[in-house]
């Protein structure tokens, strides 16, 4: 009986979770979904988020996590590819260590815009404090931005 109750509870939780995800996915304009499918025919978006006037598709491809960003008309804006922190250029790691010695690089990303230009993002964290530091393709500092935490993150 306890197993049955547990199974029902898990089913309800998963159903609510999928319902929210399906609800978010249903709000994505067809132009955006079509643009995603055309650019990434081998993948399907696992989740969609609407942020700052843009639609972000999160998906996996060849064991890597990606985020593709499109405007409301389906125009590709940028692609974010997660990389290992160890893959960041030494100049980026040195800059972070020198200027933010109390912080740890918790995530690293290569961002490629619609012109093919690359920049690097290093997320730095210490406890509940998080921020992003951006660098050009040569490892030169560009800017620092606050990180908006998603619900449930520390």
PDB file of C-alpha atoms in Angstrom:
ATOM      1  CA  UNK A   1       0.000   0.000   0.000  1.00  0.00           C
ATOM      2  CA  UNK A   2       2.832   2.418   0.880  1.00  0.00           C
ATOM      3  CA  UNK A   3       4.484   1.692  -2.481  1.00  0.00           C
ATOM      4  CA  UNK A   4       1.227   2.486  -4.259  1.00  0.00           C
ATOM      5  CA  UNK A   5       0.852   5.790  -2.403  1.00  0.00           C
ATOM      6  CA  UNK A   6       4.467   6.678  -3.139  1.00  0.00           C
ATOM      7  CA  UNK A   7       3.992   5.849  -6.823  1.00  0.00           C
ATOM      8  CA  UNK A   8       0.884   8.062  -6.992  1.00  0.00           C
ATOM      9  CA  UNK A   9       2.714  10.964  -5.314  1.00  0.00           C
ATOM     10  CA  UNK A  10       5.669  10.636  -7.690  1.00  0.00           C
ATOM     11  CA  UNK A  11       3.275  10.501 -10.642  1.00  0.00           C
ATOM     12  CA  UNK A  12       1.522  13.674  -9.517  1.00  0.00           C
ATOM     13  CA  UNK A  13       4.825  15.500  -9.031  1.00  0.00           C
ATOM     14  CA  UNK A  14       6.125  14.426 -12.439  1.00  0.00           C
ATOM     15  CA  UNK A  15       2.825  15.296 -14.065  1.00  0.00           C
ATOM     16  CA  UNK A  16       2.869  18.799 -12.592  1.00  0.00           C
ATOM     17  CA  UNK A  17       6.491  19.266 -13.628  1.00  0.00           C
ATOM     18  CA  UNK A  18       5.834  18.118 -17.196  1.00  0.00           C
ATOM     19  CA  UNK A  19       2.656  20.205 -17.323  1.00  0.00           C
ATOM     20  CA  UNK A  20       4.619  23.358 -16.448  1.00  0.00           C
ATOM     21  CA  UNK A  21       7.309  22.496 -19.014  1.00  0.00           C
ATOM     22  CA  UNK A  22       4.680  21.764 -21.678  1.00  0.00           C
ATOM     23  CA  UNK A  23       2.931  25.021 -20.785  1.00  0.00           C
ATOM     24  CA  UNK A  24       6.188  26.966 -21.244  1.00  0.00           C
ATOM     25  CA  UNK A  25       6.925  25.121 -24.501  1.00  0.00           C
ATOM     26  CA  UNK A  26       3.448  25.902 -25.822  1.00  0.00           C
ATOM     27  CA  UNK A  27       4.091  29.644 -25.365  1.00  0.00           C
ATOM     28  CA  UNK A  28       7.073  29.571 -27.752  1.00  0.00           C
ATOM     29  CA  UNK A  29       6.105  31.047 -31.158  1.00  0.00           C
ATOM     30  CA  UNK A  30       6.132  28.608 -34.079  1.00  0.00           C
ATOM     31  CA  UNK A  31       8.633  30.875 -35.887  1.00  0.00           C
ATOM     32  CA  UNK A  32      11.071  30.346 -33.020  1.00  0.00           C
ATOM     33  CA  UNK A  33      10.512  26.590 -32.855  1.00  0.00           C
ATOM     34  CA  UNK A  34      10.979  26.319 -36.641  1.00  0.00           C
ATOM     35  CA  UNK A  35      14.187  28.372 -36.526  1.00  0.00           C
ATOM     36  CA  UNK A  36      15.514  26.109 -33.781  1.00  0.00           C
ATOM     37  CA  UNK A  37      14.665  22.954 -35.766  1.00  0.00           C
ATOM     38  CA  UNK A  38      16.305  24.356 -38.899  1.00  0.00           C
ATOM     39  CA  UNK A  39      19.508  25.308 -37.069  1.00  0.00           C
ATOM     40  CA  UNK A  40      19.708  22.161 -34.937  1.00  0.00           C
ATOM     41  CA  UNK A  41      18.044  19.372 -36.949  1.00  0.00           C
ATOM     42  CA  UNK A  42      19.755  16.661 -34.872  1.00  0.00           C
ATOM     43  CA  UNK A  43      18.396  18.008 -31.566  1.00  0.00           C
ATOM     44  CA  UNK A  44      15.183  18.909 -29.854  1.00  0.00           C
ATOM     45  CA  UNK A  45      14.812  21.550 -27.174  1.00  0.00           C
ATOM     46  CA  UNK A  46      14.457  20.001 -23.732  1.00  0.00           C
ATOM     47  CA  UNK A  47      13.230  23.224 -22.187  1.00  0.00           C
ATOM     48  CA  UNK A  48      12.370  26.731 -23.302  1.00  0.00           C
ATOM     49  CA  UNK A  49      12.671  29.917 -21.271  1.00  0.00           C
ATOM     50  CA  UNK A  50      11.549  33.419 -22.115  1.00  0.00           C
ATOM     51  CA  UNK A  51      14.059  35.921 -20.785  1.00  0.00           C
ATOM     52  CA  UNK A  52      14.683  39.548 -21.661  1.00  0.00           C
ATOM     53  CA  UNK A  53      12.561  39.427 -24.808  1.00  0.00           C
ATOM     54  CA  UNK A  54      14.328  36.326 -26.145  1.00  0.00           C
ATOM     55  CA  UNK A  55      13.559  32.622 -26.203  1.00  0.00           C
ATOM     56  CA  UNK A  56      16.231  30.264 -24.870  1.00  0.00           C
ATOM     57  CA  UNK A  57      16.218  26.615 -25.865  1.00  0.00           C
ATOM     58  CA  UNK A  58      18.246  24.335 -23.615  1.00  0.00           C
ATOM     59  CA  UNK A  59      19.318  21.045 -25.166  1.00  0.00           C
ATOM     60  CA  UNK A  60      22.077  18.447 -25.312  1.00  0.00           C
ATOM     61  CA  UNK A  61      24.102  17.374 -28.318  1.00  0.00           C
ATOM     62  CA  UNK A  62      27.087  15.023 -28.403  1.00  0.00           C
ATOM     63  CA  UNK A  63      27.142  14.907 -24.592  1.00  0.00           C
ATOM     64  CA  UNK A  64      27.423  18.706 -24.267  1.00  0.00           C
ATOM     65  CA  UNK A  65      24.896  21.158 -22.860  1.00  0.00           C
ATOM     66  CA  UNK A  66      23.819  23.994 -25.145  1.00  0.00           C
ATOM     67  CA  UNK A  67      21.557  27.006 -24.981  1.00  0.00           C
ATOM     68  CA  UNK A  68      20.387  28.620 -28.218  1.00  0.00           C
ATOM     69  CA  UNK A  69      18.853  32.089 -28.053  1.00  0.00           C
ATOM     70  CA  UNK A  70      16.334  33.431 -30.608  1.00  0.00           C
ATOM     71  CA  UNK A  71      14.293  36.607 -30.830  1.00  0.00           C
ATOM     72  CA  UNK A  72      10.487  36.493 -31.135  1.00  0.00           C
ATOM     73  CA  UNK A  73      10.751  36.426 -34.951  1.00  0.00           C
ATOM     74  CA  UNK A  74      12.986  33.347 -34.930  1.00  0.00           C
ATOM     75  CA  UNK A  75      16.227  35.214 -35.625  1.00  0.00           C
ATOM     76  CA  UNK A  76      19.199  33.393 -34.093  1.00  0.00           C
ATOM     77  CA  UNK A  77      21.016  35.587 -31.540  1.00  0.00           C
ATOM     78  CA  UNK A  78      23.618  33.369 -29.896  1.00  0.00           C
ATOM     79  CA  UNK A  79      24.602  29.894 -28.778  1.00  0.00           C
ATOM     80  CA  UNK A  80      26.073  29.055 -25.397  1.00  0.00           C
ATOM     81  CA  UNK A  81      28.132  25.882 -25.020  1.00  0.00           C
ATOM     82  CA  UNK A  82      29.161  24.657 -21.581  1.00  0.00           C
ATOM     83  CA  UNK A  83      32.821  23.735 -21.306  1.00  0.00           C
ATOM     84  CA  UNK A  84      34.979  22.410 -18.502  1.00  0.00           C
ATOM     85  CA  UNK A  85      36.488  25.130 -16.316  1.00  0.00           C
ATOM     86  CA  UNK A  86      39.866  23.530 -17.000  1.00  0.00           C
ATOM     87  CA  UNK A  87      39.377  24.328 -20.711  1.00  0.00           C
ATOM     88  CA  UNK A  88      39.359  28.091 -20.096  1.00  0.00           C
ATOM     89  CA  UNK A  89      42.474  29.918 -21.265  1.00  0.00           C
ATOM     90  CA  UNK A  90      45.153  30.401 -18.618  1.00  0.00           C
ATOM     91  CA  UNK A  91      44.784  34.186 -18.952  1.00  0.00           C
ATOM     92  CA  UNK A  92      41.104  33.940 -17.965  1.00  0.00           C
ATOM     93  CA  UNK A  93      41.795  31.710 -14.965  1.00  0.00           C
ATOM     94  CA  UNK A  94      44.675  33.982 -13.895  1.00  0.00           C
ATOM     95  CA  UNK A  95      42.490  37.100 -14.198  1.00  0.00           C
ATOM     96  CA  UNK A  96      39.775  35.531 -12.044  1.00  0.00           C
ATOM     97  CA  UNK A  97      42.289  34.308  -9.467  1.00  0.00           C
ATOM     98  CA  UNK A  98      43.975  37.739  -9.254  1.00  0.00           C
ATOM     99  CA  UNK A  99      40.824  39.896  -9.209  1.00  0.00           C
ATOM    100  CA  UNK A 100      38.394  37.590  -7.395  1.00  0.00           C
ATOM    101  CA  UNK A 101      40.672  35.500  -5.180  1.00  0.00           C
ATOM    102  CA  UNK A 102      37.874  34.619  -2.724  1.00  0.00           C
ATOM    103  CA  UNK A 103      35.704  33.197  -5.510  1.00  0.00           C
ATOM    104  CA  UNK A 104      35.780  29.923  -7.415  1.00  0.00           C
ATOM    105  CA  UNK A 105      34.995  29.502 -11.110  1.00  0.00           C
ATOM    106  CA  UNK A 106      31.923  27.273 -10.926  1.00  0.00           C
ATOM    107  CA  UNK A 107      30.928  27.177 -14.616  1.00  0.00           C
ATOM    108  CA  UNK A 108      32.450  28.077 -17.975  1.00  0.00           C
ATOM    109  CA  UNK A 109      30.778  28.766 -21.297  1.00  0.00           C
ATOM    110  CA  UNK A 110      31.706  29.680 -24.858  1.00  0.00           C
ATOM    111  CA  UNK A 111      29.200  32.132 -26.334  1.00  0.00           C
ATOM    112  CA  UNK A 112      29.037  32.392 -30.123  1.00  0.00           C
ATOM    113  CA  UNK A 113      26.901  35.174 -31.601  1.00  0.00           C
ATOM    114  CA  UNK A 114      25.053  35.174 -34.931  1.00  0.00           C
ATOM    115  CA  UNK A 115      28.191  36.535 -36.679  1.00  0.00           C
ATOM    116  CA  UNK A 116      30.322  33.647 -35.420  1.00  0.00           C
ATOM    117  CA  UNK A 117      32.200  35.819 -32.904  1.00  0.00           C
ATOM    118  CA  UNK A 118      33.147  34.049 -29.685  1.00  0.00           C
ATOM    119  CA  UNK A 119      33.506  35.195 -26.109  1.00  0.00           C
ATOM    120  CA  UNK A 120      33.949  33.312 -22.868  1.00  0.00           C
ATOM    121  CA  UNK A 121      31.874  33.431 -19.710  1.00  0.00           C
ATOM    122  CA  UNK A 122      33.185  32.382 -16.313  1.00  0.00           C
ATOM    123  CA  UNK A 123      30.638  32.125 -13.513  1.00  0.00           C
ATOM    124  CA  UNK A 124      32.256  32.877 -10.176  1.00  0.00           C
ATOM    125  CA  UNK A 125      30.704  31.878  -6.892  1.00  0.00           C
ATOM    126  CA  UNK A 126      31.250  32.042  -3.177  1.00  0.00           C
ATOM    127  CA  UNK A 127      28.411  30.803  -1.012  1.00  0.00           C
ATOM    128  CA  UNK A 128      25.212  32.414  -2.295  1.00  0.00           C
ATOM    129  CA  UNK A 129      27.051  35.125  -4.236  1.00  0.00           C
ATOM    130  CA  UNK A 130      27.337  34.499  -7.981  1.00  0.00           C
ATOM    131  CA  UNK A 131      28.359  36.670 -10.924  1.00  0.00           C
ATOM    132  CA  UNK A 132      29.555  36.281 -14.490  1.00  0.00           C
ATOM    133  CA  UNK A 133      32.784  37.620 -15.945  1.00  0.00           C
ATOM    134  CA  UNK A 134      33.119  37.879 -19.739  1.00  0.00           C
ATOM    135  CA  UNK A 135      36.258  37.706 -21.877  1.00  0.00           C
ATOM    136  CA  UNK A 136      36.930  38.084 -25.589  1.00  0.00           C
ATOM    137  CA  UNK A 137      38.272  35.221 -27.704  1.00  0.00           C
ATOM    138  CA  UNK A 138      41.837  36.237 -26.725  1.00  0.00           C
ATOM    139  CA  UNK A 139      41.083  36.060 -23.002  1.00  0.00           C
ATOM    140  CA  UNK A 140      40.886  39.839 -22.471  1.00  0.00           C
ATOM    141  CA  UNK A 141      38.398  41.005 -19.819  1.00  0.00           C
ATOM    142  CA  UNK A 142      35.193  42.578 -21.211  1.00  0.00           C
ATOM    143  CA  UNK A 143      32.754  43.033 -18.316  1.00  0.00           C
ATOM    144  CA  UNK A 144      31.275  41.670 -15.093  1.00  0.00           C
ATOM    145  CA  UNK A 145      27.519  41.100 -14.657  1.00  0.00           C
ATOM    146  CA  UNK A 146      25.316  39.973 -11.795  1.00  0.00           C
ATOM    147  CA  UNK A 147      23.819  36.506 -12.117  1.00  0.00           C
ATOM    148  CA  UNK A 148      20.082  36.014 -11.749  1.00  0.00           C
ATOM    149  CA  UNK A 149      19.566  32.784  -9.822  1.00  0.00           C
ATOM    150  CA  UNK A 150      16.808  30.440 -10.886  1.00  0.00           C
ATOM    151  CA  UNK A 151      14.213  29.361  -8.383  1.00  0.00           C
ATOM    152  CA  UNK A 152      15.642  26.759  -6.026  1.00  0.00           C
ATOM    153  CA  UNK A 153      19.310  27.596  -6.645  1.00  0.00           C
ATOM    154  CA  UNK A 154      21.616  28.661  -3.852  1.00  0.00           C
TER     155      UNK A 154
END
